[in-house]
Amino acid sequence: MALALCLAGCAPGGGRVLDVSGERKALGEAVDGLFAALDARDGEGVRALFSPDILERDPDLPEQIEKLMAVYPGPTTWYDWEDDGGYKERVGGSYTNTANCTIHAFSGGEDYWCWLGLMYQNSDPEKVGVTRIRFFTAQEFCGVHYDDWDIPPTDGLDVYAERTLDCQVRAIEGRAYKYTPPQAPLDLDEVEAFLAGGEKTYDDFVERFGEPCAVNIWYFYELPPEDGAPRYLRMNVDYNDQTVFGFSMVDDRQWLCRLFQPQEEKQE
């Protein structure tokens, strides 16, 4: 397998840097390299993504690569990633540039998530490469956000696939949510007519339409699917007076559009 991360060129201070033209390209190549290796069932390809420094410091890496291959079925149906930022530091002739992202992938009918950290530039070439991968099943990733399941802040590769929740988990807008199946999907025309009657609170909304199917910061109601794909109403609730506002439509992967905009906003 051709490695997605290749060291080339020189940087001030004598260190080599990744042959990339910026943080997002570096992350994109790292993510692409990971899933190319997973789909090829190429454990050595996964190993080669990590920096020499990590390869030396993570004695459990071979075991975790085997676990990752066992947990992730492949082939990958699709994957998306979101840039989580990084940091840049320069002191004299030494410098460090890092980047991080959250990956959402779908394979074998299941959702998976991954945190990936990348040292894409460093004056010490031994530190250039992927520094950490935290790979989660949907249940594990949901538990991290709802139940504060512990994730040690260590470098290297760790695969989380054992713990489960006593509930269903759904991917909504690219995140893992505890999910309660509704009796029936919402009818958007009925929702719009209900909101046209004046300001409504969360209790008013629940009395009329029932409990949301998922809650974590936002409140989600299931909508009828479109071409077989899931859709959801995302609703904001004011924490002071519990009024509902800010309605949007999302699917399992992303935000789609705003809903119930005032007429003057629609014309802009």
PDB file of C-alpha atoms in Angstrom:
ATOM      1  CA  MET A   1       0.000   0.000   0.000  1.00  0.00           C
ATOM      2  CA  ALA A   2       1.292   3.463  -0.866  1.00  0.00           C
ATOM      3  CA  LEU A   3       1.489   5.444   2.340  1.00  0.00           C
ATOM      4  CA  ALA A   4      -0.809   8.422   2.550  1.00  0.00           C
ATOM      5  CA  LEU A   5       1.707  10.237   4.764  1.00  0.00           C
ATOM      6  CA  CYS A   6       5.125  10.776   3.186  1.00  0.00           C
ATOM      7  CA  LEU A   7       8.003  12.766   4.614  1.00  0.00           C
ATOM      8  CA  ALA A   8       9.587  15.151   2.158  1.00  0.00           C
ATOM      9  CA  GLY A   9      11.463  18.432   2.018  1.00  0.00           C
ATOM     10  CA  CYS A  10      13.191  20.420   4.729  1.00  0.00           C
ATOM     11  CA  ALA A  11      11.971  23.060   7.110  1.00  0.00           C
ATOM     12  CA  PRO A  12      13.796  25.790   9.035  1.00  0.00           C
ATOM     13  CA  GLY A  13      15.724  24.202  11.865  1.00  0.00           C
ATOM     14  CA  GLY A  14      16.583  21.063   9.909  1.00  0.00           C
ATOM     15  CA  GLY A  15      13.380  19.061  10.442  1.00  0.00           C
ATOM     16  CA  ARG A  16      11.477  17.428   7.613  1.00  0.00           C
ATOM     17  CA  VAL A  17       7.799  18.142   7.145  1.00  0.00           C
ATOM     18  CA  LEU A  18       4.868  16.352   5.568  1.00  0.00           C
ATOM     19  CA  ASP A  19       4.510  17.066   1.871  1.00  0.00           C
ATOM     20  CA  VAL A  20       1.200  18.861   2.357  1.00  0.00           C
ATOM     21  CA  SER A  21       0.010  22.411   1.820  1.00  0.00           C
ATOM     22  CA  GLY A  22      -1.784  22.964   5.089  1.00  0.00           C
ATOM     23  CA  GLU A  23      -3.509  21.525   8.095  1.00  0.00           C
ATOM     24  CA  ARG A  24      -6.694  20.337   6.366  1.00  0.00           C
ATOM     25  CA  LYS A  25      -4.814  18.589   3.586  1.00  0.00           C
ATOM     26  CA  ALA A  26      -2.610  16.872   6.148  1.00  0.00           C
ATOM     27  CA  LEU A  27      -5.651  15.691   8.087  1.00  0.00           C
ATOM     28  CA  GLY A  28      -7.401  14.574   4.913  1.00  0.00           C
ATOM     29  CA  GLU A  29      -4.428  12.460   3.862  1.00  0.00           C
ATOM     30  CA  ALA A  30      -4.165  10.905   7.319  1.00  0.00           C
ATOM     31  CA  VAL A  31      -7.882  10.030   7.380  1.00  0.00           C
ATOM     32  CA  ASP A  32      -7.809   8.680   3.827  1.00  0.00           C
ATOM     33  CA  GLY A  33      -4.759   6.597   4.690  1.00  0.00           C
ATOM     34  CA  LEU A  34      -6.445   5.110   7.745  1.00  0.00           C
ATOM     35  CA  PHE A  35      -9.546   3.936   5.890  1.00  0.00           C
ATOM     36  CA  ALA A  36      -7.577   2.737   2.887  1.00  0.00           C
ATOM     37  CA  ALA A  37      -5.586   0.530   5.255  1.00  0.00           C
ATOM     38  CA  LEU A  38      -8.699  -0.662   7.085  1.00  0.00           C
ATOM     39  CA  ASP A  39     -10.501  -1.590   3.877  1.00  0.00           C
ATOM     40  CA  ALA A  40      -7.404  -3.397   2.599  1.00  0.00           C
ATOM     41  CA  ARG A  41      -7.133  -5.206   5.977  1.00  0.00           C
ATOM     42  CA  ASP A  42      -3.584  -3.856   6.028  1.00  0.00           C
ATOM     43  CA  GLY A  43      -2.379  -3.680   9.619  1.00  0.00           C
ATOM     44  CA  GLU A  44       1.080  -2.575   8.528  1.00  0.00           C
ATOM     45  CA  GLY A  45      -0.548   0.314   6.664  1.00  0.00           C
ATOM     46  CA  VAL A  46      -2.239   1.445   9.895  1.00  0.00           C
ATOM     47  CA  ARG A  47       1.061   1.151  11.752  1.00  0.00           C
ATOM     48  CA  ALA A  48       2.897   3.211   9.124  1.00  0.00           C
ATOM     49  CA  LEU A  49       0.615   6.196   9.714  1.00  0.00           C
ATOM     50  CA  PHE A  50       2.041   6.747  13.205  1.00  0.00           C
ATOM     51  CA  SER A  51       5.142   8.799  13.861  1.00  0.00           C
ATOM     52  CA  PRO A  52       8.399   6.959  14.654  1.00  0.00           C
ATOM     53  CA  ASP A  53       8.201   8.466  18.149  1.00  0.00           C
ATOM     54  CA  ILE A  54       4.805   6.848  18.787  1.00  0.00           C
ATOM     55  CA  LEU A  55       5.908   3.520  17.306  1.00  0.00           C
ATOM     56  CA  GLU A  56       8.698   3.463  19.865  1.00  0.00           C
ATOM     57  CA  ARG A  57       6.550   4.552  22.816  1.00  0.00           C
ATOM     58  CA  ASP A  58       3.371   2.495  22.300  1.00  0.00           C
ATOM     59  CA  PRO A  59       4.118  -1.171  23.078  1.00  0.00           C
ATOM     60  CA  ASP A  60       0.423  -2.097  22.752  1.00  0.00           C
ATOM     61  CA  LEU A  61       0.137  -0.859  19.165  1.00  0.00           C
ATOM     62  CA  PRO A  62       0.283  -4.318  17.465  1.00  0.00           C
ATOM     63  CA  GLU A  63      -2.400  -5.673  19.801  1.00  0.00           C
ATOM     64  CA  GLN A  64      -4.630  -2.629  19.244  1.00  0.00           C
ATOM     65  CA  ILE A  65      -4.233  -2.857  15.466  1.00  0.00           C
ATOM     66  CA  GLU A  66      -5.433  -6.471  15.603  1.00  0.00           C
ATOM     67  CA  LYS A  67      -8.386  -5.381  17.738  1.00  0.00           C
ATOM     68  CA  LEU A  68      -9.217  -2.575  15.313  1.00  0.00           C
ATOM     69  CA  MET A  69      -9.244  -5.013  12.388  1.00  0.00           C
ATOM     70  CA  ALA A  70     -11.549  -7.322  14.324  1.00  0.00           C
ATOM     71  CA  VAL A  71     -13.952  -4.551  15.393  1.00  0.00           C
ATOM     72  CA  TYR A  72     -14.200  -2.649  12.106  1.00  0.00           C
ATOM     73  CA  PRO A  73     -15.745  -4.882   9.427  1.00  0.00           C
ATOM     74  CA  GLY A  74     -15.029  -2.969   6.223  1.00  0.00           C
ATOM     75  CA  PRO A  75     -15.449  -2.143   3.476  1.00  0.00           C
ATOM     76  CA  THR A  76     -16.256   1.462   4.324  1.00  0.00           C
ATOM     77  CA  THR A  77     -19.557   2.735   2.931  1.00  0.00           C
ATOM     78  CA  TRP A  78     -18.612   6.357   3.631  1.00  0.00           C
ATOM     79  CA  TYR A  79     -16.757   8.542   6.109  1.00  0.00           C
ATOM     80  CA  ASP A  80     -16.823  12.234   7.021  1.00  0.00           C
ATOM     81  CA  TRP A  81     -14.485  14.161   9.262  1.00  0.00           C
ATOM     82  CA  GLU A  82     -14.629  17.441  11.151  1.00  0.00           C
ATOM     83  CA  ASP A  83     -11.585  19.568  11.946  1.00  0.00           C
ATOM     84  CA  ASP A  84     -11.230  19.961  15.727  1.00  0.00           C
ATOM     85  CA  GLY A  85      -8.351  22.424  15.535  1.00  0.00           C
ATOM     86  CA  GLY A  86      -4.789  22.104  16.753  1.00  0.00           C
ATOM     87  CA  TYR A  87      -1.900  24.215  17.906  1.00  0.00           C
ATOM     88  CA  LYS A  88       1.272  25.772  16.527  1.00  0.00           C
ATOM     89  CA  GLU A  89       4.366  26.599  18.518  1.00  0.00           C
ATOM     90  CA  ARG A  90       7.777  27.960  17.553  1.00  0.00           C
ATOM     91  CA  VAL A  91      10.641  28.513  19.970  1.00  0.00           C
ATOM     92  CA  GLY A  92      13.931  29.439  18.393  1.00  0.00           C
ATOM     93  CA  GLY A  93      14.728  26.779  15.798  1.00  0.00           C
ATOM     94  CA  SER A  94      12.171  24.333  17.182  1.00  0.00           C
ATOM     95  CA  TYR A  95       8.567  24.226  16.001  1.00  0.00           C
ATOM     96  CA  THR A  96       5.457  22.077  16.323  1.00  0.00           C
ATOM     97  CA  ASN A  97       2.240  22.083  14.270  1.00  0.00           C
ATOM     98  CA  THR A  98      -0.576  19.712  15.192  1.00  0.00           C
ATOM     99  CA  ALA A  99      -4.113  19.057  13.992  1.00  0.00           C
ATOM    100  CA  ASN A 100      -7.027  16.995  15.300  1.00  0.00           C
ATOM    101  CA  CYS A 101     -10.302  15.737  13.863  1.00  0.00           C
ATOM    102  CA  THR A 102     -13.385  13.678  14.659  1.00  0.00           C
ATOM    103  CA  ILE A 103     -14.312  11.044  12.063  1.00  0.00           C
ATOM    104  CA  HIS A 104     -17.737   9.486  11.538  1.00  0.00           C
ATOM    105  CA  ALA A 105     -17.728   6.318   9.424  1.00  0.00           C
ATOM    106  CA  PHE A 106     -20.327   3.802   8.305  1.00  0.00           C
ATOM    107  CA  SER A 107     -19.491   0.164   7.558  1.00  0.00           C
ATOM    108  CA  GLY A 108     -21.409  -3.097   7.678  1.00  0.00           C
ATOM    109  CA  GLY A 109     -24.624  -1.295   8.624  1.00  0.00           C
ATOM    110  CA  GLU A 110     -23.054   0.255  11.742  1.00  0.00           C
ATOM    111  CA  ASP A 111     -21.741   3.701  12.722  1.00  0.00           C
ATOM    112  CA  TYR A 112     -18.240   4.215  14.093  1.00  0.00           C
ATOM    113  CA  TRP A 113     -16.414   7.279  15.387  1.00  0.00           C
ATOM    114  CA  CYS A 114     -12.756   8.115  15.711  1.00  0.00           C
ATOM    115  CA  TRP A 115     -10.603  10.870  17.203  1.00  0.00           C
ATOM    116  CA  LEU A 116      -7.365  11.340  15.288  1.00  0.00           C
ATOM    117  CA  GLY A 117      -4.419  13.524  16.249  1.00  0.00           C
ATOM    118  CA  LEU A 118      -1.666  14.436  13.779  1.00  0.00           C
ATOM    119  CA  MET A 119       1.740  16.065  14.158  1.00  0.00           C
ATOM    120  CA  TYR A 120       2.052  17.335  10.596  1.00  0.00           C
ATOM    121  CA  GLN A 121       5.142  19.488  11.123  1.00  0.00           C
ATOM    122  CA  ASN A 122       7.914  19.273  13.696  1.00  0.00           C
ATOM    123  CA  SER A 123      11.565  20.226  13.826  1.00  0.00           C
ATOM    124  CA  ASP A 124      12.189  16.651  15.029  1.00  0.00           C
ATOM    125  CA  PRO A 125      11.279  14.335  12.097  1.00  0.00           C
ATOM    126  CA  GLU A 126      10.770  11.413  14.482  1.00  0.00           C
ATOM    127  CA  LYS A 127       7.639  13.118  15.806  1.00  0.00           C
ATOM    128  CA  VAL A 128       5.948  13.728  12.442  1.00  0.00           C
ATOM    129  CA  GLY A 129       2.924  11.543  11.752  1.00  0.00           C
ATOM    130  CA  VAL A 130      -0.244  10.403  13.490  1.00  0.00           C
ATOM    131  CA  THR A 131       0.101  10.700  17.254  1.00  0.00           C
ATOM    132  CA  ARG A 132      -3.171   9.217  18.488  1.00  0.00           C
ATOM    133  CA  ILE A 133      -6.234   7.366  17.297  1.00  0.00           C
ATOM    134  CA  ARG A 134      -9.204   6.666  19.555  1.00  0.00           C
ATOM    135  CA  PHE A 135     -11.616   4.369  17.715  1.00  0.00           C
ATOM    136  CA  PHE A 136     -15.184   3.869  19.049  1.00  0.00           C
ATOM    137  CA  THR A 137     -18.231   1.782  18.363  1.00  0.00           C
ATOM    138  CA  ALA A 138     -21.482   3.775  18.427  1.00  0.00           C
ATOM    139  CA  GLN A 139     -22.325   2.567  21.953  1.00  0.00           C
ATOM    140  CA  GLU A 140     -18.885   3.512  23.274  1.00  0.00           C
ATOM    141  CA  PHE A 141     -18.871   6.950  21.634  1.00  0.00           C
ATOM    142  CA  CYS A 142     -22.364   7.702  22.921  1.00  0.00           C
ATOM    143  CA  GLY A 143     -21.338   6.660  26.432  1.00  0.00           C
ATOM    144  CA  VAL A 144     -18.395   9.060  26.379  1.00  0.00           C
ATOM    145  CA  HIS A 145     -20.714  12.035  25.767  1.00  0.00           C
ATOM    146  CA  TYR A 146     -23.692  11.065  27.930  1.00  0.00           C
ATOM    147  CA  ASP A 147     -22.195   9.062  30.780  1.00  0.00           C
ATOM    148  CA  ASP A 148     -18.642  10.475  30.899  1.00  0.00           C
ATOM    149  CA  TRP A 149     -16.969   7.148  30.209  1.00  0.00           C
ATOM    150  CA  ASP A 150     -13.287   7.623  30.890  1.00  0.00           C
ATOM    151  CA  ILE A 151     -10.877   8.005  27.961  1.00  0.00           C
ATOM    152  CA  PRO A 152      -7.259   8.258  29.181  1.00  0.00           C
ATOM    153  CA  PRO A 153      -5.323  11.132  27.534  1.00  0.00           C
ATOM    154  CA  THR A 154      -2.556   8.935  26.114  1.00  0.00           C
ATOM    155  CA  ASP A 155      -0.931   8.772  22.694  1.00  0.00           C
ATOM    156  CA  GLY A 156      -0.981   5.789  20.351  1.00  0.00           C
ATOM    157  CA  LEU A 157      -3.936   3.637  19.308  1.00  0.00           C
ATOM    158  CA  ASP A 158      -6.826   2.577  21.534  1.00  0.00           C
ATOM    159  CA  VAL A 159      -9.978   0.784  20.365  1.00  0.00           C
ATOM    160  CA  TYR A 160     -13.126   1.062  22.496  1.00  0.00           C
ATOM    161  CA  ALA A 161     -15.688  -1.617  21.691  1.00  0.00           C
ATOM    162  CA  GLU A 162     -16.709  -3.416  24.916  1.00  0.00           C
ATOM    163  CA  ARG A 163     -19.045  -1.156  26.883  1.00  0.00           C
ATOM    164  CA  THR A 164     -22.724  -0.880  26.026  1.00  0.00           C
ATOM    165  CA  LEU A 165     -25.686   1.289  26.998  1.00  0.00           C
ATOM    166  CA  ASP A 166     -29.138   0.109  28.017  1.00  0.00           C
ATOM    167  CA  CYS A 167     -30.740   1.910  25.079  1.00  0.00           C
ATOM    168  CA  GLN A 168     -30.639   2.293  21.334  1.00  0.00           C
ATOM    169  CA  VAL A 169     -28.036   4.590  19.775  1.00  0.00           C
ATOM    170  CA  ARG A 170     -28.580   6.558  16.570  1.00  0.00           C
ATOM    171  CA  ALA A 171     -26.330   8.737  14.460  1.00  0.00           C
ATOM    172  CA  ILE A 172     -27.981  12.160  14.141  1.00  0.00           C
ATOM    173  CA  GLU A 173     -26.194  15.079  12.480  1.00  0.00           C
ATOM    174  CA  GLY A 174     -22.926  13.145  12.634  1.00  0.00           C
ATOM    175  CA  ARG A 175     -23.044  12.487  16.383  1.00  0.00           C
ATOM    176  CA  ALA A 176     -24.112   9.547  18.561  1.00  0.00           C
ATOM    177  CA  TYR A 177     -27.360  10.018  20.500  1.00  0.00           C
ATOM    178  CA  LYS A 178     -29.389   7.908  22.883  1.00  0.00           C
ATOM    179  CA  TYR A 179     -32.485   7.178  20.829  1.00  0.00           C
ATOM    180  CA  THR A 180     -36.092   6.413  21.784  1.00  0.00           C
ATOM    181  CA  PRO A 181     -38.300   5.307  18.862  1.00  0.00           C
ATOM    182  CA  PRO A 182     -41.352   7.585  18.476  1.00  0.00           C
ATOM    183  CA  GLN A 183     -44.889   6.337  18.014  1.00  0.00           C
ATOM    184  CA  ALA A 184     -44.972   8.125  14.652  1.00  0.00           C
ATOM    185  CA  PRO A 185     -42.825  10.649  12.749  1.00  0.00           C
ATOM    186  CA  LEU A 186     -43.721  14.338  12.979  1.00  0.00           C
ATOM    187  CA  ASP A 187     -45.743  16.037  10.252  1.00  0.00           C
ATOM    188  CA  LEU A 188     -43.971  19.337   9.486  1.00  0.00           C
ATOM    189  CA  ASP A 189     -47.196  21.006   8.344  1.00  0.00           C
ATOM    190  CA  GLU A 190     -48.769  20.224  11.721  1.00  0.00           C
ATOM    191  CA  VAL A 191     -45.722  21.585  13.530  1.00  0.00           C
ATOM    192  CA  GLU A 192     -45.774  24.805  11.504  1.00  0.00           C
ATOM    193  CA  ALA A 193     -49.487  25.305  12.180  1.00  0.00           C
ATOM    194  CA  PHE A 194     -48.919  24.697  15.896  1.00  0.00           C
ATOM    195  CA  LEU A 195     -46.115  27.266  16.075  1.00  0.00           C
ATOM    196  CA  ALA A 196     -48.202  29.818  14.147  1.00  0.00           C
ATOM    197  CA  GLY A 197     -50.529  30.028  17.155  1.00  0.00           C
ATOM    198  CA  GLY A 198     -48.006  32.046  19.161  1.00  0.00           C
ATOM    199  CA  GLU A 199     -44.984  31.465  21.406  1.00  0.00           C
ATOM    200  CA  LYS A 200     -44.726  27.907  22.695  1.00  0.00           C
ATOM    201  CA  THR A 201     -42.770  26.322  25.524  1.00  0.00           C
ATOM    202  CA  TYR A 202     -41.098  22.966  25.540  1.00  0.00           C
ATOM    203  CA  ASP A 203     -43.907  21.545  27.701  1.00  0.00           C
ATOM    204  CA  ASP A 204     -46.450  22.800  25.146  1.00  0.00           C
ATOM    205  CA  PHE A 205     -44.533  21.076  22.385  1.00  0.00           C
ATOM    206  CA  VAL A 206     -44.262  17.795  24.283  1.00  0.00           C
ATOM    207  CA  GLU A 207     -47.953  17.864  25.179  1.00  0.00           C
ATOM    208  CA  ARG A 208     -48.830  18.222  21.503  1.00  0.00           C
ATOM    209  CA  PHE A 209     -46.209  16.004  19.834  1.00  0.00           C
ATOM    210  CA  GLY A 210     -44.782  13.777  22.559  1.00  0.00           C
ATOM    211  CA  GLU A 211     -41.253  13.389  23.893  1.00  0.00           C
ATOM    212  CA  PRO A 212     -38.276  13.887  21.562  1.00  0.00           C
ATOM    213  CA  CYS A 213     -36.491  10.828  20.213  1.00  0.00           C
ATOM    214  CA  ALA A 214     -33.077  12.203  21.263  1.00  0.00           C
ATOM    215  CA  VAL A 215     -31.753  14.970  23.516  1.00  0.00           C
ATOM    216  CA  ASN A 216     -28.283  16.386  24.084  1.00  0.00           C
ATOM    217  CA  ILE A 217     -28.074  20.196  23.916  1.00  0.00           C
ATOM    218  CA  TRP A 218     -30.607  20.080  21.060  1.00  0.00           C
ATOM    219  CA  TYR A 219     -33.954  18.280  20.981  1.00  0.00           C
ATOM    220  CA  PHE A 220     -34.665  15.968  18.050  1.00  0.00           C
ATOM    221  CA  TYR A 221     -37.919  14.638  16.615  1.00  0.00           C
ATOM    222  CA  GLU A 222     -38.003  12.023  13.896  1.00  0.00           C
ATOM    223  CA  LEU A 223     -39.440  13.056  10.532  1.00  0.00           C
ATOM    224  CA  PRO A 224     -40.637  10.845   7.667  1.00  0.00           C
ATOM    225  CA  PRO A 225     -37.618   9.493   5.750  1.00  0.00           C
ATOM    226  CA  GLU A 226     -36.783  10.815   2.301  1.00  0.00           C
ATOM    227  CA  ASP A 227     -35.649   8.288  -0.337  1.00  0.00           C
ATOM    228  CA  GLY A 228     -35.074   5.853   2.517  1.00  0.00           C
ATOM    229  CA  ALA A 229     -32.740   8.232   4.378  1.00  0.00           C
ATOM    230  CA  PRO A 230     -33.574   9.322   7.970  1.00  0.00           C
ATOM    231  CA  ARG A 231     -34.470  12.935   8.719  1.00  0.00           C
ATOM    232  CA  TYR A 232     -34.958  14.750  12.007  1.00  0.00           C
ATOM    233  CA  LEU A 233     -36.337  18.038  13.306  1.00  0.00           C
ATOM    234  CA  ARG A 234     -33.715  19.779  15.469  1.00  0.00           C
ATOM    235  CA  MET A 235     -35.155  22.197  18.007  1.00  0.00           C
ATOM    236  CA  ASN A 236     -33.522  24.642  20.407  1.00  0.00           C
ATOM    237  CA  VAL A 237     -35.016  25.281  23.849  1.00  0.00           C
ATOM    238  CA  ASP A 238     -34.331  28.434  25.865  1.00  0.00           C
ATOM    239  CA  TYR A 239     -32.945  27.338  29.243  1.00  0.00           C
ATOM    240  CA  ASN A 240     -34.466  30.337  31.031  1.00  0.00           C
ATOM    241  CA  ASP A 241     -38.119  30.333  29.983  1.00  0.00           C
ATOM    242  CA  GLN A 242     -38.232  26.994  28.097  1.00  0.00           C
ATOM    243  CA  THR A 243     -39.541  28.557  24.881  1.00  0.00           C
ATOM    244  CA  VAL A 244     -38.811  26.599  21.708  1.00  0.00           C
ATOM    245  CA  PHE A 245     -37.053  28.221  18.744  1.00  0.00           C
ATOM    246  CA  GLY A 246     -34.418  27.676  16.051  1.00  0.00           C
ATOM    247  CA  PHE A 247     -35.864  24.774  14.078  1.00  0.00           C
ATOM    248  CA  SER A 248     -33.735  22.939  11.511  1.00  0.00           C
ATOM    249  CA  MET A 249     -33.795  19.730   9.501  1.00  0.00           C
ATOM    250  CA  VAL A 250     -30.864  17.308   9.799  1.00  0.00           C
ATOM    251  CA  ASP A 251     -30.160  13.761   8.690  1.00  0.00           C
ATOM    252  CA  ASP A 252     -27.868  11.112  10.127  1.00  0.00           C
ATOM    253  CA  ARG A 253     -24.745  12.852   8.833  1.00  0.00           C
ATOM    254  CA  GLN A 254     -25.246  16.610   8.674  1.00  0.00           C
ATOM    255  CA  TRP A 255     -27.335  19.763   9.049  1.00  0.00           C
ATOM    256  CA  LEU A 256     -29.620  20.248   6.037  1.00  0.00           C
ATOM    257  CA  CYS A 257     -31.625  23.477   6.309  1.00  0.00           C
ATOM    258  CA  ARG A 258     -33.517  25.875   8.542  1.00  0.00           C
ATOM    259  CA  LEU A 259     -37.258  25.418   9.000  1.00  0.00           C
ATOM    260  CA  PHE A 260     -40.153  27.802   9.638  1.00  0.00           C
ATOM    261  CA  GLN A 261     -38.215  30.928   8.671  1.00  0.00           C
ATOM    262  CA  PRO A 262     -40.086  34.247   8.711  1.00  0.00           C
ATOM    263  CA  GLN A 263     -41.241  35.226   5.230  1.00  0.00           C
ATOM    264  CA  GLU A 264     -38.891  38.219   5.027  1.00  0.00           C
ATOM    265  CA  GLU A 265     -35.885  35.929   5.736  1.00  0.00           C
ATOM    266  CA  LYS A 266     -36.929  33.491   2.995  1.00  0.00           C
ATOM    267  CA  GLN A 267     -36.897  36.319   0.450  1.00  0.00           C
ATOM    268  CA  GLU A 268     -33.349  37.486   1.249  1.00  0.00           C
TER     269      GLU A 268
END
